[in-house]
Amino acid sequence: MDQQLVDRVWEYLNAGQAADVEALDALYDPEFASVRCDAGRVVTVAKDRCLAGFRALRAQGCTVGGTLDDVRLLAARVHDGHGAVVVRRVRDGAAVLHTLVWRREGGRWGTLLREFTFDEAGGTPAGGITA
């Protein structure tokens, strides 16, 4: 796997875990969208809504919760200025799969363009934000 891309993924996961709104804002592309498939529905959440959710958590003194111990990077592919990384997490014994699509800018991995999430159990609201 492309180590710079892997490092960028971990930077994103850690920022989300810490509800670090400033870091997430810098990591999210201006066109960022989270596309979530769960419990028979598909929801798309734009960057501003995702950041608003993290801001609300911080204002309430909450964190995302849990740890990153269950995270596994399953695959990474680079194609035509974009990189896609498949991330597997486990929640309540069920796998949750994320595909993170990154934009390559100036020879470096820049911003996160899309996050596609498949959560068969459907237990986390769109955007992956929990109180």
XYZ file of C-alpha atoms in Angstrom:
131
model
C 0.000 0.000 0.000
C 1.076 3.564 -0.661
C 2.440 4.617 2.755
C 1.600 8.298 2.280
C -1.994 7.350 1.493
C -2.135 5.043 4.522
C -0.742 7.834 6.716
C -3.413 10.202 5.399
C -6.141 7.680 6.249
C -4.853 7.352 9.818
C -4.679 11.141 10.105
C -8.358 11.268 9.108
C -9.416 8.445 11.452
C -7.611 10.034 14.397
C -9.132 13.454 13.683
C -12.601 11.924 13.565
C -12.030 9.981 16.762
C -10.950 13.177 18.526
C -13.814 15.197 16.957
C -11.083 17.603 15.795
C -13.259 19.866 13.648
C -10.370 22.013 12.438
C -8.385 19.008 11.229
C -11.463 17.451 9.609
C -12.279 20.709 7.836
C -8.769 20.738 6.362
C -8.949 17.048 5.398
C -12.399 17.188 3.771
C -12.437 18.328 0.157
C -14.767 21.284 -0.552
C -16.879 18.759 -2.522
C -16.749 16.122 0.246
C -19.790 13.920 0.746
C -20.409 10.941 2.994
C -22.557 8.329 1.254
C -23.997 5.835 3.720
C -25.846 2.607 2.930
C -27.492 1.002 5.937
C -30.680 -0.780 6.932
C -32.153 -0.518 3.447
C -31.542 3.203 2.908
C -28.936 5.436 1.311
C -28.128 8.844 2.773
C -25.715 11.449 1.416
C -24.332 14.018 3.847
C -22.359 17.050 2.641
C -19.217 18.421 4.268
C -20.975 21.212 6.136
C -23.443 18.801 7.765
C -20.676 16.396 8.799
C -18.681 19.220 10.359
C -21.808 20.567 12.095
C -22.297 17.160 13.706
C -18.739 17.116 15.016
C -19.082 20.707 16.243
C -22.257 19.789 18.135
C -20.447 16.877 19.800
C -17.588 19.108 20.912
C -19.976 21.778 22.196
C -21.656 19.114 24.350
C -18.306 17.833 25.602
C -18.834 14.498 23.814
C -16.422 12.426 21.764
C -17.006 9.980 18.954
C -16.410 7.113 21.372
C -14.693 3.767 21.114
C -11.172 3.165 19.910
C -9.445 2.592 16.603
C -8.215 -0.858 17.691
C -10.676 -2.601 15.363
C -9.589 -0.713 12.213
C -8.128 -2.753 9.369
C -7.048 -1.312 6.050
C -8.047 -4.016 3.590
C -7.016 -2.571 0.247
C -5.706 0.552 -1.419
C -5.736 1.418 -5.097
C -4.422 4.456 -6.936
C -5.901 5.510 -10.255
C -5.840 8.692 -12.281
C -5.154 11.187 -9.477
C -7.310 9.461 -6.877
C -6.688 6.877 -4.202
C -9.288 4.586 -2.673
C -8.771 2.784 0.631
C -11.145 0.158 2.002
C -11.370 0.314 5.789
C -13.054 -2.339 7.941
C -14.313 -1.652 11.434
C -16.362 -3.779 13.812
C -19.308 -2.458 15.789
C -21.393 -4.692 18.009
C -19.837 -7.739 16.353
C -20.762 -6.650 12.809
C -18.421 -5.380 10.113
C -18.742 -1.817 8.870
C -16.938 -1.091 5.605
C -15.771 2.341 4.487
C -14.219 3.243 1.156
C -12.321 6.509 1.417
C -11.602 8.295 -1.872
C -8.714 10.768 -1.754
C -7.653 13.407 -4.244
C -3.955 13.563 -5.187
C -2.697 17.132 -5.523
C 0.815 18.225 -6.452
C 2.255 14.747 -5.923
C 0.762 14.439 -2.404
C -2.427 13.015 -1.012
C -4.638 16.032 -0.476
C -8.250 15.981 0.563
C -10.902 13.354 1.173
C -13.447 13.578 -1.634
C -15.895 10.802 -0.664
C -16.552 8.369 2.134
C -18.749 5.438 1.133
C -19.983 3.444 4.134
C -21.808 0.123 4.192
C -23.256 -0.688 7.602
C -25.661 -3.606 7.383
C -26.793 -3.152 10.995
C -27.507 0.550 10.431
C -26.720 1.540 14.001
C -24.778 4.769 13.425
C -26.386 7.908 11.965
C -25.205 9.185 8.614
C -21.789 10.779 8.869
C -20.631 8.225 11.452
C -21.343 10.600 14.315
C -22.446 9.178 17.650
C -22.898 10.836 21.025
